[in-house]
Amino acid sequence: MEAYVVAAAVLGVGVLLFVAAMAARWLFAPRTRTVASGTTYESGVDPVGTGWAQTQVRYLVYAFLYVIFAVDAVYLFPWALVARGHLGRASLVEVGVFIGIILIGLAHAARRGLLKWT
């Protein structure tokens, strides 16, 4: 039962911090509206033309490819540090399944030609 109390306390503190941050923003944020505050700001470049622009969907695949490599690194580097000790077969099977899923994603990317530099 103690674990539930700790989890509820952490959740309560998180909600309290969120509410406090929103209240502070509401109290201290400037309320004056100007023309400059209503315009779009993107990387320091003034907007030109209409606000409609099409996004290339092919970049979504590169985002997925990045996630494959990022999750791989975030999970495997700490596991490799712990692997110096004795983890057992269950941990080895779990990492094998994880690497298998990563390899399926990489095989899919290679089949679509995303890993070519040309």
PDB file of C-alpha atoms in Angstrom:
ATOM      1  CA  MET A   1       0.000   0.000   0.000  1.00  0.00           C
ATOM      2  CA  GLU A   2       2.946   2.308   0.601  1.00  0.00           C
ATOM      3  CA  ALA A   3       3.868   2.256  -3.101  1.00  0.00           C
ATOM      4  CA  TYR A   4       0.418   3.592  -4.027  1.00  0.00           C
ATOM      5  CA  VAL A   5       0.753   6.404  -1.506  1.00  0.00           C
ATOM      6  CA  VAL A   6       4.140   7.375  -2.952  1.00  0.00           C
ATOM      7  CA  ALA A   7       2.802   7.229  -6.526  1.00  0.00           C
ATOM      8  CA  ALA A   8      -0.217   9.344  -5.554  1.00  0.00           C
ATOM      9  CA  ALA A   9       2.038  11.857  -3.806  1.00  0.00           C
ATOM     10  CA  VAL A  10       4.302  12.167  -6.857  1.00  0.00           C
ATOM     11  CA  LEU A  11       1.270  12.581  -9.106  1.00  0.00           C
ATOM     12  CA  GLY A  12      -0.183  15.181  -6.746  1.00  0.00           C
ATOM     13  CA  VAL A  13       3.062  17.162  -6.638  1.00  0.00           C
ATOM     14  CA  GLY A  14       3.246  17.042 -10.445  1.00  0.00           C
ATOM     15  CA  VAL A  15      -0.300  18.363 -10.800  1.00  0.00           C
ATOM     16  CA  LEU A  16       0.388  21.033  -8.170  1.00  0.00           C
ATOM     17  CA  LEU A  17       3.532  22.198 -10.016  1.00  0.00           C
ATOM     18  CA  PHE A  18       1.623  22.348 -13.286  1.00  0.00           C
ATOM     19  CA  VAL A  19      -1.205  24.375 -11.748  1.00  0.00           C
ATOM     20  CA  ALA A  20       1.297  26.702 -10.049  1.00  0.00           C
ATOM     21  CA  ALA A  21       3.135  27.284 -13.336  1.00  0.00           C
ATOM     22  CA  MET A  22      -0.093  28.052 -15.193  1.00  0.00           C
ATOM     23  CA  ALA A  23      -1.243  30.407 -12.415  1.00  0.00           C
ATOM     24  CA  ALA A  24       2.116  32.217 -12.435  1.00  0.00           C
ATOM     25  CA  ARG A  25       1.919  32.610 -16.201  1.00  0.00           C
ATOM     26  CA  TRP A  26      -1.596  33.978 -15.943  1.00  0.00           C
ATOM     27  CA  LEU A  27      -0.567  36.447 -13.221  1.00  0.00           C
ATOM     28  CA  PHE A  28       2.711  37.693 -14.675  1.00  0.00           C
ATOM     29  CA  ALA A  29       2.321  37.453 -18.460  1.00  0.00           C
ATOM     30  CA  PRO A  30       1.768  40.710 -20.350  1.00  0.00           C
ATOM     31  CA  ARG A  31      -1.770  41.155 -21.612  1.00  0.00           C
ATOM     32  CA  THR A  32      -1.249  43.825 -24.267  1.00  0.00           C
ATOM     33  CA  ARG A  33      -1.898  42.681 -27.825  1.00  0.00           C
ATOM     34  CA  THR A  34       0.203  44.235 -30.554  1.00  0.00           C
ATOM     35  CA  VAL A  35       0.483  43.579 -34.262  1.00  0.00           C
ATOM     36  CA  ALA A  36       3.903  41.997 -33.742  1.00  0.00           C
ATOM     37  CA  SER A  37       2.607  39.581 -31.114  1.00  0.00           C
ATOM     38  CA  GLY A  38      -0.085  38.328 -33.482  1.00  0.00           C
ATOM     39  CA  THR A  39       2.246  37.447 -36.361  1.00  0.00           C
ATOM     40  CA  THR A  40       3.861  34.113 -36.993  1.00  0.00           C
ATOM     41  CA  TYR A  41       7.486  33.821 -35.914  1.00  0.00           C
ATOM     42  CA  GLU A  42       9.555  31.037 -37.373  1.00  0.00           C
ATOM     43  CA  SER A  43      13.297  30.869 -36.743  1.00  0.00           C
ATOM     44  CA  GLY A  44      13.768  34.621 -36.892  1.00  0.00           C
ATOM     45  CA  VAL A  45      12.396  34.925 -40.444  1.00  0.00           C
ATOM     46  CA  ASP A  46       9.483  37.233 -41.116  1.00  0.00           C
ATOM     47  CA  PRO A  47       6.530  35.459 -42.730  1.00  0.00           C
ATOM     48  CA  VAL A  48       6.111  36.057 -46.460  1.00  0.00           C
ATOM     49  CA  GLY A  49       2.977  35.265 -48.417  1.00  0.00           C
ATOM     50  CA  THR A  50       0.106  33.191 -47.117  1.00  0.00           C
ATOM     51  CA  GLY A  51       0.260  30.896 -44.133  1.00  0.00           C
ATOM     52  CA  TRP A  52      -0.381  27.762 -46.190  1.00  0.00           C
ATOM     53  CA  ALA A  53       2.583  25.549 -47.020  1.00  0.00           C
ATOM     54  CA  GLN A  54       2.681  21.900 -47.900  1.00  0.00           C
ATOM     55  CA  THR A  55       4.988  19.630 -45.959  1.00  0.00           C
ATOM     56  CA  GLN A  56       6.748  16.755 -47.631  1.00  0.00           C
ATOM     57  CA  VAL A  57       5.471  13.525 -46.120  1.00  0.00           C
ATOM     58  CA  ARG A  58       8.720  11.743 -46.969  1.00  0.00           C
ATOM     59  CA  TYR A  59      10.424  13.512 -44.049  1.00  0.00           C
ATOM     60  CA  LEU A  60       8.185  11.557 -41.683  1.00  0.00           C
ATOM     61  CA  VAL A  61      10.035   8.406 -42.674  1.00  0.00           C
ATOM     62  CA  TYR A  62      13.346  10.037 -41.708  1.00  0.00           C
ATOM     63  CA  ALA A  63      11.818  10.949 -38.356  1.00  0.00           C
ATOM     64  CA  PHE A  64      10.886   7.311 -37.808  1.00  0.00           C
ATOM     65  CA  LEU A  65      14.393   6.275 -38.793  1.00  0.00           C
ATOM     66  CA  TYR A  66      15.813   8.724 -36.259  1.00  0.00           C
ATOM     67  CA  VAL A  67      13.541   7.286 -33.575  1.00  0.00           C
ATOM     68  CA  ILE A  68      14.810   3.804 -34.380  1.00  0.00           C
ATOM     69  CA  PHE A  69      18.417   4.886 -33.836  1.00  0.00           C
ATOM     70  CA  ALA A  70      17.670   7.122 -30.817  1.00  0.00           C
ATOM     71  CA  VAL A  71      15.670   4.504 -28.942  1.00  0.00           C
ATOM     72  CA  ASP A  72      18.309   1.961 -29.807  1.00  0.00           C
ATOM     73  CA  ALA A  73      21.039   4.120 -28.283  1.00  0.00           C
ATOM     74  CA  VAL A  74      19.029   5.152 -25.222  1.00  0.00           C
ATOM     75  CA  TYR A  75      18.197   1.555 -24.388  1.00  0.00           C
ATOM     76  CA  LEU A  76      21.353  -0.301 -25.360  1.00  0.00           C
ATOM     77  CA  PHE A  77      24.060   1.939 -23.869  1.00  0.00           C
ATOM     78  CA  PRO A  78      22.812   1.595 -20.268  1.00  0.00           C
ATOM     79  CA  TRP A  79      22.125  -2.093 -20.840  1.00  0.00           C
ATOM     80  CA  ALA A  80      25.701  -2.564 -22.061  1.00  0.00           C
ATOM     81  CA  LEU A  81      27.022  -0.963 -18.881  1.00  0.00           C
ATOM     82  CA  VAL A  82      24.898  -3.239 -16.720  1.00  0.00           C
ATOM     83  CA  ALA A  83      25.748  -6.265 -18.872  1.00  0.00           C
ATOM     84  CA  ARG A  84      29.194  -6.374 -17.309  1.00  0.00           C
ATOM     85  CA  GLY A  85      27.496  -7.969 -14.329  1.00  0.00           C
ATOM     86  CA  HIS A  86      25.475 -11.143 -14.398  1.00  0.00           C
ATOM     87  CA  LEU A  87      22.025 -10.514 -15.884  1.00  0.00           C
ATOM     88  CA  GLY A  88      20.945 -13.991 -16.879  1.00  0.00           C
ATOM     89  CA  ARG A  89      19.210 -15.466 -19.874  1.00  0.00           C
ATOM     90  CA  ALA A  90      15.945 -13.559 -19.500  1.00  0.00           C
ATOM     91  CA  SER A  91      17.708 -10.232 -19.995  1.00  0.00           C
ATOM     92  CA  LEU A  92      19.602 -11.590 -22.981  1.00  0.00           C
ATOM     93  CA  VAL A  93      16.356 -12.787 -24.584  1.00  0.00           C
ATOM     94  CA  GLU A  94      14.691  -9.406 -23.962  1.00  0.00           C
ATOM     95  CA  VAL A  95      17.560  -7.546 -25.615  1.00  0.00           C
ATOM     96  CA  GLY A  96      17.537 -10.048 -28.475  1.00  0.00           C
ATOM     97  CA  VAL A  97      13.836  -9.336 -29.086  1.00  0.00           C
ATOM     98  CA  PHE A  98      14.510  -5.583 -28.909  1.00  0.00           C
ATOM     99  CA  ILE A  99      17.395  -5.778 -31.385  1.00  0.00           C
ATOM    100  CA  GLY A 100      15.246  -7.974 -33.630  1.00  0.00           C
ATOM    101  CA  ILE A 101      12.536  -5.303 -33.741  1.00  0.00           C
ATOM    102  CA  ILE A 102      15.181  -2.649 -34.476  1.00  0.00           C
ATOM    103  CA  LEU A 103      16.572  -4.802 -37.293  1.00  0.00           C
ATOM    104  CA  ILE A 104      13.093  -5.197 -38.785  1.00  0.00           C
ATOM    105  CA  GLY A 105      12.787  -1.398 -38.854  1.00  0.00           C
ATOM    106  CA  LEU A 106      16.214  -1.028 -40.428  1.00  0.00           C
ATOM    107  CA  ALA A 107      15.440  -3.724 -43.015  1.00  0.00           C
ATOM    108  CA  HIS A 108      12.245  -1.879 -43.918  1.00  0.00           C
ATOM    109  CA  ALA A 109      14.200   1.387 -44.291  1.00  0.00           C
ATOM    110  CA  ALA A 110      16.842  -0.314 -46.420  1.00  0.00           C
ATOM    111  CA  ARG A 111      14.196  -1.915 -48.629  1.00  0.00           C
ATOM    112  CA  ARG A 112      12.644   1.514 -49.238  1.00  0.00           C
ATOM    113  CA  GLY A 113      16.063   2.927 -50.154  1.00  0.00           C
ATOM    114  CA  LEU A 114      16.377   5.285 -47.191  1.00  0.00           C
ATOM    115  CA  LEU A 115      19.868   4.204 -46.231  1.00  0.00           C
ATOM    116  CA  LYS A 116      21.465   5.185 -49.550  1.00  0.00           C
ATOM    117  CA  TRP A 117      23.644   8.303 -49.605  1.00  0.00           C
ATOM    118  CA  THR A 118      22.999   9.118 -53.254  1.00  0.00           C
TER     119      THR A 118
END
